Coordinates of C-alpha atoms in Angstrom, one line a residue:
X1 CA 0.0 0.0 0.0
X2 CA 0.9 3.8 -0.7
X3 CA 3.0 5.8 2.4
X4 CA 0.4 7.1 4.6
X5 CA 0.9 8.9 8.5
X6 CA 0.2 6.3 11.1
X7 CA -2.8 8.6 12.7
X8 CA -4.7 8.1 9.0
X9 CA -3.8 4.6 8.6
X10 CA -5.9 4.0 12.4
X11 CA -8.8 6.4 10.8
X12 CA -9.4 4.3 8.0
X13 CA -8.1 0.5 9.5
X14 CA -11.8 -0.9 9.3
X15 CA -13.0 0.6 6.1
X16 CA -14.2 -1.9 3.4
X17 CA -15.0 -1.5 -0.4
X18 CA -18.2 -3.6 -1.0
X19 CA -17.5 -4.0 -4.6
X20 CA -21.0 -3.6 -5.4
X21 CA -20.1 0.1 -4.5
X22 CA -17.9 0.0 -7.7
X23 CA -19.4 -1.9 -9.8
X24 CA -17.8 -1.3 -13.6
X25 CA -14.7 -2.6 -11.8
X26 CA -13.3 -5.7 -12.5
X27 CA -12.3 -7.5 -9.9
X28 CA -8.3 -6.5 -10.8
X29 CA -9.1 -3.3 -10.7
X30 CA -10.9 -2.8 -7.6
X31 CA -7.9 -4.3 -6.0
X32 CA -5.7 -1.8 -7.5
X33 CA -8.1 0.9 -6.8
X34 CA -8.1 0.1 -2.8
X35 CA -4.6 -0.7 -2.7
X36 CA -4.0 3.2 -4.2
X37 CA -6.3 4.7 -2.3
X38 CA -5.1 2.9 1.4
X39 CA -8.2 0.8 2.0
X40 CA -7.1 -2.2 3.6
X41 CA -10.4 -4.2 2.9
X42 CA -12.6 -5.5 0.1
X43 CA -15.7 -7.2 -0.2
X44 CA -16.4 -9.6 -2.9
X45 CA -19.4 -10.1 -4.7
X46 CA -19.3 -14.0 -6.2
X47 CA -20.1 -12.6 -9.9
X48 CA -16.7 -11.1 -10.0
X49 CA -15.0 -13.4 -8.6
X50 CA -16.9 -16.1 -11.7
X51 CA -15.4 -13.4 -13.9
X52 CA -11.6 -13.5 -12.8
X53 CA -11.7 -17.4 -11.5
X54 CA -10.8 -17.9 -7.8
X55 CA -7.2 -18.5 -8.4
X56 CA -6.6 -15.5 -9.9
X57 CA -8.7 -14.0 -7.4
X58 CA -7.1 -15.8 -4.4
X59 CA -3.6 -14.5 -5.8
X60 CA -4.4 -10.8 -6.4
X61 CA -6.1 -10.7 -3.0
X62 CA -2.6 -12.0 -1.5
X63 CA -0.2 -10.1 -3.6
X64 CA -2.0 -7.0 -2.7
X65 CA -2.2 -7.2 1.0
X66 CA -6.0 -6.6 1.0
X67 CA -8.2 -8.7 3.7
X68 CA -11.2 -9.9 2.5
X69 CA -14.5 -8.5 5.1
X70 CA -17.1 -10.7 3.5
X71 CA -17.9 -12.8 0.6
X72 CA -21.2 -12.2 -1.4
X73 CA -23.9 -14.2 -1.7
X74 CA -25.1 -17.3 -0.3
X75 CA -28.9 -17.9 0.7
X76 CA -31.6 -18.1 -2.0
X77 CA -33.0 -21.2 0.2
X78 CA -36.6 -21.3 -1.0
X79 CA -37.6 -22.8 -4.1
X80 CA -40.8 -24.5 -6.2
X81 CA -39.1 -28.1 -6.4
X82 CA -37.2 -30.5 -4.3
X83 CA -34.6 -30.6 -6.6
X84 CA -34.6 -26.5 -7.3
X85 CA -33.7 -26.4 -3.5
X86 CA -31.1 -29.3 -4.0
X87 CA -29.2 -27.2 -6.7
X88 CA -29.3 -23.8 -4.6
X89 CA -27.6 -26.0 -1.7
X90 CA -25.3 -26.7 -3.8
X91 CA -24.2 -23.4 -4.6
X92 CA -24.2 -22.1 -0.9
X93 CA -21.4 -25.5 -0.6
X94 CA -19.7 -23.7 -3.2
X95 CA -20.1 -19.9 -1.6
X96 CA -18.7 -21.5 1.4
X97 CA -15.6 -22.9 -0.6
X98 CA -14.8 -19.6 -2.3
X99 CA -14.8 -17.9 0.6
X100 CA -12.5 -20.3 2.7
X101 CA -10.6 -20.2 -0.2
X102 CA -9.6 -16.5 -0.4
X103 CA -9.6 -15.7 3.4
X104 CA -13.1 -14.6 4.5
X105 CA -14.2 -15.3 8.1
X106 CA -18.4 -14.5 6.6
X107 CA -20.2 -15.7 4.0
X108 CA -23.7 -13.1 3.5
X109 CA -26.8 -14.7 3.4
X110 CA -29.7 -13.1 1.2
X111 CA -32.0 -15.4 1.7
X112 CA -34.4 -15.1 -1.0
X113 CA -37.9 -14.3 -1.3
X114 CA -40.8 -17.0 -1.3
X115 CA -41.6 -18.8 -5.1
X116 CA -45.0 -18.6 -4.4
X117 CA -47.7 -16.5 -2.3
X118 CA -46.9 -18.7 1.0
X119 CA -43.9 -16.5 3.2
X120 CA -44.4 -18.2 6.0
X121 CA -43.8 -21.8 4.0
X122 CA -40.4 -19.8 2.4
X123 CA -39.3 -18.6 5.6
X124 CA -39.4 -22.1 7.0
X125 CA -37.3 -23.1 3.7
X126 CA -34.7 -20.7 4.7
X127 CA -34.7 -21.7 8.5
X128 CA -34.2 -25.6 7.3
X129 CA -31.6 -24.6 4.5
X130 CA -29.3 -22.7 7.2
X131 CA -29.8 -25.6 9.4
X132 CA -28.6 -28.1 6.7
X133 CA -25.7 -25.7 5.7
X134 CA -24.2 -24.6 8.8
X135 CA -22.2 -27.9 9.7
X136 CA -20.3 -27.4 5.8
X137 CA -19.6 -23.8 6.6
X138 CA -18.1 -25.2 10.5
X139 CA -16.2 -27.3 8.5
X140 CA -14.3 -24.9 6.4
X141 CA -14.6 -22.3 9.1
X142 CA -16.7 -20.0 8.0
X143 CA -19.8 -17.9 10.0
X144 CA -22.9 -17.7 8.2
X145 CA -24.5 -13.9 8.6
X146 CA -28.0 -13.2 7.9
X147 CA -28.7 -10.0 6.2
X148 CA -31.9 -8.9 6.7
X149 CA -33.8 -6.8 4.0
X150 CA -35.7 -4.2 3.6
X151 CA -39.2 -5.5 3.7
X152 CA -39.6 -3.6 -0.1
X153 CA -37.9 -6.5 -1.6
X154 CA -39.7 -9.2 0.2
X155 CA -41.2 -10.1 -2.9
X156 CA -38.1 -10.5 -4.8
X157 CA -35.1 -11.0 -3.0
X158 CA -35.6 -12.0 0.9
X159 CA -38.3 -13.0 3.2
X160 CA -36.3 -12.1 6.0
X161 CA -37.1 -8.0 6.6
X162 CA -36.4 -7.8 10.1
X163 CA -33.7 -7.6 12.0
X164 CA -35.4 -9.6 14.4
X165 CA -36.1 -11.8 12.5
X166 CA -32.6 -13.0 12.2
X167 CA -31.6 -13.0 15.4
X168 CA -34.0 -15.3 16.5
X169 CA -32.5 -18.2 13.4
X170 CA -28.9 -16.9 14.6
X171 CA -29.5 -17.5 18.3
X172 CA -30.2 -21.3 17.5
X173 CA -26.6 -21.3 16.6
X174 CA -23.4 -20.8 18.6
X175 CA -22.2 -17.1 17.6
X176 CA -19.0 -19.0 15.4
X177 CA -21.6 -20.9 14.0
X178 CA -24.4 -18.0 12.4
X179 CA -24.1 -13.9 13.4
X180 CA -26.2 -11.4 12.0
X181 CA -25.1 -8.1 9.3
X182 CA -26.4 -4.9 10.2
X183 CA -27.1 -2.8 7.1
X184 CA -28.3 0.2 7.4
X185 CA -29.9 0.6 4.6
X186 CA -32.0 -2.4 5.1
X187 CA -32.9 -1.6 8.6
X188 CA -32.6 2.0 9.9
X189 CA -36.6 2.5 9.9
X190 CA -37.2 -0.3 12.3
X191 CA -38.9 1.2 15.7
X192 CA -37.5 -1.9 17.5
X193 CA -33.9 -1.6 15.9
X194 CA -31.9 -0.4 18.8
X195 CA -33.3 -3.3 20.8
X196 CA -32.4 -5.9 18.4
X197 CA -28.8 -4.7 18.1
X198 CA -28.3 -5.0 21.7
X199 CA -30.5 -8.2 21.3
X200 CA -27.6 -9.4 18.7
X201 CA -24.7 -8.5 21.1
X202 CA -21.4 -10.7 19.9
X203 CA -23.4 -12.0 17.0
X204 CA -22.6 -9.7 14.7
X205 CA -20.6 -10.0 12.1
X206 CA -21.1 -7.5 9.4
X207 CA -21.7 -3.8 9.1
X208 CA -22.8 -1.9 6.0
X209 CA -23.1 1.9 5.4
X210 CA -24.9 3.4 3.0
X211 CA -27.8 6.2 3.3
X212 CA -31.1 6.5 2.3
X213 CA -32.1 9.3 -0.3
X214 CA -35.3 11.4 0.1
X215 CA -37.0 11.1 -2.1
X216 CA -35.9 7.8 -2.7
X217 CA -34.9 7.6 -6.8
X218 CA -35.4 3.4 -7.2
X219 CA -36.0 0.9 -5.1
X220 CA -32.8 -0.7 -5.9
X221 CA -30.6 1.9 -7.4
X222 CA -31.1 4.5 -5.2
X223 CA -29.0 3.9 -2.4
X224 CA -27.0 7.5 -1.6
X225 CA -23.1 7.6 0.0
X226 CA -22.8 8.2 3.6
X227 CA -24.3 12.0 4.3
X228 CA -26.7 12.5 1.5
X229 CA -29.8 10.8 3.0
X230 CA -31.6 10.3 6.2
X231 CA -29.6 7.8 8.6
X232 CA -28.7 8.4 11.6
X233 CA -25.0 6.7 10.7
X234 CA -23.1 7.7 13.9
X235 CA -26.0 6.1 16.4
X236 CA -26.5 3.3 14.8
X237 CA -23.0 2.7 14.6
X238 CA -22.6 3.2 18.5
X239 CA -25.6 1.1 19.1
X240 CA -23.6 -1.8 17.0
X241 CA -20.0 -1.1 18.4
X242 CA -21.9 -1.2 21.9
X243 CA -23.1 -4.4 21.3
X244 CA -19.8 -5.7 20.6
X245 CA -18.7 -5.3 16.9
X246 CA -15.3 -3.9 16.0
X247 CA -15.0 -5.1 12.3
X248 CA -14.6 -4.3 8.8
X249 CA -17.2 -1.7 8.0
X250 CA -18.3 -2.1 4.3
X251 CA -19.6 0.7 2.3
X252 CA -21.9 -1.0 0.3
X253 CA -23.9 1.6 -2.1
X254 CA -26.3 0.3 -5.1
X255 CA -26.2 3.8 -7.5
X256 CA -26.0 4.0 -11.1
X257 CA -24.3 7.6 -10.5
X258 CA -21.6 6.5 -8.2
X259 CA -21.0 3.8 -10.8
X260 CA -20.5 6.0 -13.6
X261 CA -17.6 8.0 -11.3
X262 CA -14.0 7.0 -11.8
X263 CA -12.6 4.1 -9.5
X264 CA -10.2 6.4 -7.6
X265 CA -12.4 9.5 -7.6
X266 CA -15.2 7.1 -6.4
X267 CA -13.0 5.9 -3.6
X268 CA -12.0 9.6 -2.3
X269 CA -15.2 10.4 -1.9
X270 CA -16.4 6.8 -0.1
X271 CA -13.0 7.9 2.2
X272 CA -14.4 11.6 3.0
X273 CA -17.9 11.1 3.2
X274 CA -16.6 7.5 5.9
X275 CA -14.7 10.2 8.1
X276 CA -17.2 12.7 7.8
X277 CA -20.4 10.5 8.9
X278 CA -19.8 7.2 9.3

């Protein structure tokens, strides 16, 4: 990494680019791009890593120095057909791999949204395909964290909306077995949020900043950087470090605008607006 003061390097020593955030990047050169701008974590999104293979991937993630916060996605539990189901198990297996592979302690679960009009048969899907996956995911020592979602894209991409929600399926687990990921985004609205987080104390294991636009441009593409929306960043943020957590904290922004910026101009700004509000 570059020559920075030591006082900077402690400033920014959690800070994580969720590729997502910089999505025209390949996976090459978002390493590159963090390893420029001082960032001394990444976030990888399994897409990229199909598009560079893992070995590649595993050796530019060790050549550059970077630590890997999280790998991106497993879940996707419910489906139609017994055999639907089978396949998707099959791919969390292979999450889990990727992510022992290349040096992630957490694999993300989104844990998909119901194939039909019965949520409370899906959730049960996702509650039985955790169960069956956890004892892979021991095995190549990896913690499962449940992401809850915004209950906007129950329909679509996860049943589980509340953070709630997930803490009750972690805490049938031992905490190095499945933790919870606080995203703001997904979950700054919730009346009962500061109670869960304390609820989730030493279970979780993942943080995600982002903010939330007024008005809101798209349901999907309209996450804002740290500062332009509505959160209130720096409380929630005490509520989680309160309750335990002193990891990676990934920016993890879904904007067409911020993808259109330039990798290292993209990066200065997810740097300014982390120290500024985050």
């Amino acid at each position: 990494m570059g020559v920075i003061g030591l006082e900077q390097l402690n400033t920014f020593n959690r800070l994580s680019l969720n590729q997502i955030t910089t999505d025209r990047l390949s996976l090459p050169e978002a390493v590159e791009a963090c390893v420029r701008a001082d960032i001394p974590w990444i976030a990888l999104w399994r897409h990229k890593l199909a598009q560079t293979g893992l070995i590649e991937a595993k050796r530019l993630i060790r050549d550059s120095g970077l630590q890997v916060s999280s790998i991106c996605r497993g879940g996707m539990f419910p489906a139609a057909t017994a055999e639907e189901r089978r396949q998707r198990m099959d791919d969390n297996r292979r999450a889990v791999e990727e992510a022992a592979e290349l040096g992630a302690d957490i694999l993300v679960l989104v844990c998909g949204p119901a194939p039909d009009k019965d949520i409370a048969a899906a959730r049960l899907m996702v509650e039985e395909g955790i169960a069956e996956l956890v004892p892979y995911a021991e095995s190549h020592g990896i913690t499962l964290g449940i992401e809850p979602l915004h209950p906007m894209y129950a329909a679509e991409r996860s049943v589980i909306n509340l953070l709630s929600q997930a803490n009750e399926i972690a805490e049938r687990y031992r905490p190095n077995q499945v933790g919870v990921v606080v995203d703001v985004f997904h979950v700054w609205w919730d009346p009962a949020l500061y109670e869960q987080i304390a609820r989730a104390a030493g279970r979780i294991v993942g943080y995600h900043v982002s903010d939330w636009i007024v008005p809101t441009p798209d349901l999907l593409m309209g996450r804002g950087m740290m500062g332009d929306g509505v959160i209130d960043l720096r409380r929630i943020r005490k509520a989680v470090e309160a309750a335990g957590y002193n990891g990676p904290i990934e920016v993890e922004i879904f904007n067409k605008a911020i993808w259109e910026l330039d990798g290292d101009e993209s990066l200065a700004l997810m740097k300014h607006r982390y120290l500024e509000h985050a």
